Short mmCIF file of C-alpha atoms in Angstrom, two decimals:
data_model
loop_
_atom_site.label_atom_id
_atom_site.label_comp_id
_atom_site.label_asym_id
_atom_site.label_seq_id
_atom_site.Cartn_x
_atom_site.Cartn_y
_atom_site.Cartn_z
CA ASP A 119 100.39 -77.65 -144.08
CA THR A 120 96.80 -77.74 -145.25
CA GLY A 121 95.77 -74.36 -143.92
CA VAL A 122 92.79 -73.47 -141.74
CA SER A 123 89.64 -75.34 -142.72
CA GLN A 124 86.04 -74.55 -141.84
CA ASN A 125 82.86 -76.55 -142.21
CA PRO A 126 80.31 -76.14 -143.53
CA ARG A 127 81.17 -73.50 -146.11
CA HIS A 128 77.55 -72.43 -146.42
CA LYS A 129 74.60 -72.80 -144.07
CA ILE A 130 71.03 -71.72 -144.64
CA THR A 131 68.75 -71.97 -141.65
CA LYS A 132 65.38 -70.72 -140.49
CA ARG A 133 65.06 -68.16 -137.76
CA GLY A 134 64.99 -69.79 -134.36
CA GLN A 135 67.07 -72.81 -135.29
CA ASN A 136 70.44 -73.65 -133.78
CA VAL A 137 73.58 -73.94 -135.91
CA THR A 138 77.11 -75.13 -135.23
CA PHE A 139 80.25 -74.37 -137.20
CA ARG A 140 83.59 -76.11 -137.01
CA CYS A 141 87.11 -74.76 -137.45
CA ASP A 142 90.27 -76.84 -137.80
CA PRO A 143 93.34 -74.63 -137.32
CA ILE A 144 96.76 -75.19 -138.77
CA SER A 145 98.56 -77.93 -136.90
CA GLU A 146 100.57 -76.67 -133.90
CA HIS A 147 98.83 -73.29 -133.90
CA ASN A 148 97.82 -72.82 -130.30
CA ARG A 149 95.98 -69.53 -130.83
CA LEU A 150 92.53 -69.56 -132.43
CA TYR A 151 90.23 -66.65 -133.20
CA TRP A 152 86.65 -66.30 -134.42
CA TYR A 153 85.55 -63.25 -136.39
CA ARG A 154 82.28 -62.23 -138.04
CA GLN A 155 82.14 -60.30 -141.30
CA THR A 156 79.11 -58.69 -142.90
CA LEU A 157 78.93 -57.39 -146.45
CA GLY A 158 81.06 -54.31 -147.02
CA GLN A 159 82.63 -54.45 -143.57
CA GLY A 160 85.89 -55.73 -142.17
CA PRO A 161 85.93 -58.76 -139.87
CA GLU A 162 84.88 -58.13 -136.25
CA PHE A 163 86.50 -60.03 -133.40
CA LEU A 164 84.26 -62.46 -131.55
CA THR A 165 86.41 -64.64 -129.33
CA TYR A 166 89.92 -65.98 -128.72
CA PHE A 167 91.31 -69.29 -127.51
CA GLN A 168 94.80 -70.04 -126.31
CA ASN A 169 95.01 -73.81 -126.39
CA GLU A 170 91.70 -74.94 -124.85
CA ALA A 171 91.16 -71.82 -122.75
CA GLN A 172 88.75 -69.15 -123.97
CA LEU A 173 90.55 -65.99 -122.88
CA GLU A 174 88.47 -63.22 -124.38
CA LYS A 175 84.93 -62.74 -125.66
CA SER A 176 83.66 -59.68 -127.45
CA ARG A 177 80.60 -57.86 -126.23
CA LEU A 178 79.22 -58.67 -129.70
CA LEU A 179 78.94 -62.26 -128.54
CA SER A 180 75.51 -62.47 -126.96
CA ASP A 181 74.51 -65.33 -124.70
CA ARG A 182 73.08 -67.10 -127.75
CA PHE A 183 76.64 -67.65 -128.94
CA SER A 184 78.99 -70.20 -127.44
CA ALA A 185 82.39 -71.40 -128.55
CA GLU A 186 84.51 -74.30 -127.45
CA ARG A 187 87.92 -75.70 -128.18
CA PRO A 188 88.16 -79.06 -126.47
CA LYS A 189 91.70 -80.44 -126.23
CA GLY A 190 93.08 -77.29 -127.83
CA SER A 191 92.66 -78.53 -131.39
CA PHE A 192 89.50 -77.86 -133.45
CA SER A 193 86.93 -75.32 -132.32
CA THR A 194 83.17 -75.06 -132.64
CA LEU A 195 80.96 -71.98 -132.66
CA GLU A 196 77.29 -72.52 -131.86
CA ILE A 197 74.51 -70.02 -132.35
CA GLN A 198 71.23 -70.78 -130.61
CA ARG A 199 67.85 -69.40 -131.65
CA THR A 200 69.29 -67.76 -134.76
CA GLU A 201 68.06 -64.33 -135.82
CA GLN A 202 68.21 -62.67 -139.23
CA GLY A 203 70.86 -60.32 -137.89
CA ASP A 204 73.15 -63.31 -137.43
CA SER A 205 73.48 -63.65 -141.22
CA ALA A 206 77.16 -63.10 -141.94
CA MET A 207 80.43 -64.78 -142.85
CA TYR A 208 82.02 -66.44 -139.81
CA LEU A 209 85.78 -66.57 -140.11
CA CYS A 210 88.22 -68.61 -138.08
CA ALA A 211 91.92 -67.76 -137.84
CA SER A 212 94.89 -69.31 -136.11
CA SER A 213 98.44 -68.30 -135.29
CA HIS A 214 101.55 -70.08 -134.13
CA ARG A 215 102.71 -69.78 -130.54
CA THR A 216 106.27 -68.85 -131.55
CA ASP A 217 105.38 -66.24 -134.19
CA PRO A 218 106.38 -62.85 -132.72
CA THR A 219 104.12 -61.00 -135.16
CA TYR A 220 101.10 -63.07 -134.18
CA GLU A 221 100.21 -63.27 -137.89
CA GLN A 222 96.78 -64.80 -138.23
CA TYR A 223 95.97 -67.29 -140.98
CA PHE A 224 92.32 -67.24 -141.98
CA GLY A 225 90.08 -70.05 -143.05
CA PRO A 226 87.64 -69.77 -145.99
CA GLY A 227 84.75 -68.96 -143.67
CA THR A 228 81.24 -70.26 -143.15
CA ARG A 229 78.54 -68.14 -144.74
CA LEU A 230 75.36 -68.20 -142.67
CA THR A 231 72.03 -67.13 -144.07
CA VAL A 232 69.10 -66.94 -141.68
CA THR A 233 65.70 -66.82 -143.42
CA GLY B 373 87.84 -46.10 -128.23
CA GLN B 374 89.04 -47.87 -131.33
CA ASN B 375 88.63 -46.43 -134.80
CA ILE B 376 90.23 -47.37 -138.10
CA ASP B 377 89.52 -45.35 -141.23
CA GLN B 378 90.29 -46.17 -144.84
CA PRO B 379 88.65 -45.13 -148.12
CA THR B 380 85.70 -47.25 -149.16
CA GLU B 381 86.58 -47.57 -152.83
CA MET B 382 89.41 -46.75 -155.21
CA THR B 383 89.94 -47.21 -158.93
CA ALA B 384 93.28 -47.49 -160.71
CA THR B 385 94.65 -48.48 -164.08
CA GLU B 386 96.57 -51.63 -164.89
CA GLY B 387 100.32 -51.02 -164.67
CA ALA B 388 99.93 -47.95 -162.47
CA ILE B 389 100.73 -47.35 -158.77
CA VAL B 390 98.07 -46.92 -156.10
CA GLN B 391 98.35 -45.88 -152.45
CA ILE B 392 95.70 -46.94 -149.93
CA ASN B 393 95.73 -44.92 -146.72
CA CYS B 394 94.69 -46.00 -143.25
CA THR B 395 94.42 -43.92 -140.08
CA TYR B 396 93.82 -45.45 -136.69
CA GLN B 397 93.06 -44.62 -133.09
CA THR B 398 93.33 -47.58 -130.74
CA SER B 399 93.97 -48.04 -127.06
CA GLY B 400 96.46 -50.88 -127.30
CA PHE B 401 98.46 -50.62 -130.53
CA ASN B 402 100.85 -53.49 -131.06
CA GLY B 403 101.44 -53.60 -134.81
CA LEU B 404 99.55 -53.04 -138.05
CA PHE B 405 98.64 -55.58 -140.72
CA TRP B 406 97.43 -55.30 -144.28
CA TYR B 407 95.34 -58.14 -145.68
CA GLN B 408 93.97 -58.72 -149.18
CA GLN B 409 90.52 -60.24 -149.57
CA HIS B 410 88.99 -61.33 -152.86
CA ALA B 411 85.22 -61.53 -152.98
CA GLY B 412 83.93 -64.59 -151.14
CA GLU B 413 87.39 -65.64 -149.98
CA ALA B 414 89.40 -65.48 -146.76
CA PRO B 415 91.71 -62.54 -146.02
CA THR B 416 95.32 -63.28 -146.92
CA PHE B 417 98.33 -61.64 -145.28
CA LEU B 418 100.20 -58.93 -147.20
CA SER B 419 102.35 -57.04 -144.72
CA TYR B 420 103.11 -56.25 -141.09
CA ASN B 421 104.58 -53.08 -139.55
CA VAL B 422 105.37 -52.55 -135.90
CA LEU B 423 108.11 -49.91 -136.18
CA ASP B 424 107.98 -46.65 -138.10
CA GLY B 425 109.09 -46.78 -141.69
CA LEU B 426 108.64 -48.61 -144.94
CA GLU B 427 108.49 -52.37 -145.43
CA GLU B 428 108.90 -53.56 -149.02
CA LYS B 429 107.80 -56.91 -150.35
CA GLY B 430 107.89 -57.27 -154.12
CA ARG B 431 105.17 -55.14 -155.70
CA PHE B 432 103.72 -54.30 -152.29
CA SER B 433 105.08 -51.85 -149.70
CA SER B 434 103.62 -50.70 -146.42
CA PHE B 435 104.46 -47.64 -144.35
CA LEU B 436 103.78 -46.85 -140.71
CA SER B 437 103.94 -43.68 -138.62
CA ARG B 438 102.95 -44.48 -135.05
CA SER B 439 103.06 -40.84 -133.91
CA LYS B 440 100.53 -39.92 -136.60
CA GLY B 441 98.44 -43.08 -136.33
CA TYR B 442 98.88 -43.52 -140.07
CA SER B 443 99.77 -46.28 -142.50
CA TYR B 444 99.59 -46.79 -146.22
CA LEU B 445 99.80 -49.72 -148.59
CA LEU B 446 101.50 -49.07 -151.91
CA LEU B 447 100.82 -51.36 -154.83
CA LYS B 448 103.05 -51.04 -157.88
CA GLU B 449 102.68 -52.37 -161.43
CA LEU B 450 99.03 -53.06 -160.86
CA GLN B 451 97.56 -56.20 -162.35
CA MET B 452 93.92 -57.09 -162.94
CA LYS B 453 94.19 -59.79 -160.26
CA ASP B 454 94.92 -57.05 -157.69
CA SER B 455 91.23 -56.11 -157.82
CA ALA B 456 90.15 -56.95 -154.28
CA SER B 457 89.36 -55.47 -150.90
CA TYR B 458 92.37 -54.33 -148.86
CA LEU B 459 91.93 -54.49 -145.11
CA CYS B 460 93.94 -52.45 -142.63
CA ALA B 461 94.05 -54.09 -139.20
CA VAL B 462 95.61 -53.06 -135.92
CA ARG B 463 96.83 -55.68 -133.50
CA ASP B 464 95.35 -54.97 -130.11
CA ARG B 465 96.73 -56.62 -127.02
CA GLY B 466 93.20 -57.09 -125.78
CA GLY B 467 92.04 -58.44 -122.47
CA TYR B 468 93.48 -61.08 -120.16
CA GLY B 469 96.62 -59.12 -119.42
CA GLY B 470 97.26 -58.31 -123.06
CA ALA B 471 97.49 -61.89 -124.25
CA THR B 472 94.81 -61.81 -126.92
CA ASN B 473 96.47 -59.88 -129.74
CA LYS B 474 93.21 -59.69 -131.62
CA LEU B 475 92.93 -57.78 -134.87
CA ILE B 476 90.78 -54.68 -135.16
CA PHE B 477 89.87 -54.21 -138.82
CA GLY B 478 88.87 -51.22 -140.86
CA THR B 479 85.96 -51.55 -143.26
CA GLY B 480 88.30 -52.33 -146.15
CA THR B 481 89.08 -50.50 -149.39
CA LEU B 482 87.62 -52.04 -152.51
CA LEU B 483 90.15 -51.56 -155.30
CA ALA B 484 89.07 -51.90 -158.91
CA VAL B 485 91.87 -52.23 -161.45
CA GLN B 486 90.81 -51.24 -164.94
CA PRO B 487 92.54 -52.12 -168.22
#
């Protein structure tokens, strides 16, 4: 069990550019979540996948954001036309389908800085 | 609406006991988690409560009162490595017929343990 991994760990981009982040959940975890965390705040829910189906999206997720989970394994989060307000830590978490507590295991995050 | 409140900062002495309180108001309560987050790292699971009462796990204990919308995390025999942010999170059934089970986080309590 290697845990949840995320790439890249850090991304610096200029305003207006597109960025894509990748999350590899723990093997056999069918549930995958994306959260965003800014300094001094707790993580905020962005979106949820059960297998390959995206079942819920937060209203925080504007149309510049899109997430996919092809084949129900890894997931990508893309931000188009980045804005300075997008600067944050983007966290991915996964949980196992048979875990009754739905405990979520978090990855190390991707820190995005938009200049 | 959904609201989770916890103190922003706390300070305690090495070897002492500290209690971090959390109050919540959510529309779809389905359990409460405590996570620990060191600066620049991913949140890591500490405890889970779904029924009223106290759950003990080594130096850490967590209490829940659903009627009062209240929880606390108790840390005993504090060590310097316990200096971190402690996040209270409520599991919300969410959309899609309650299948999401997303986490709604508080802002976190930054605990500083002093020698």
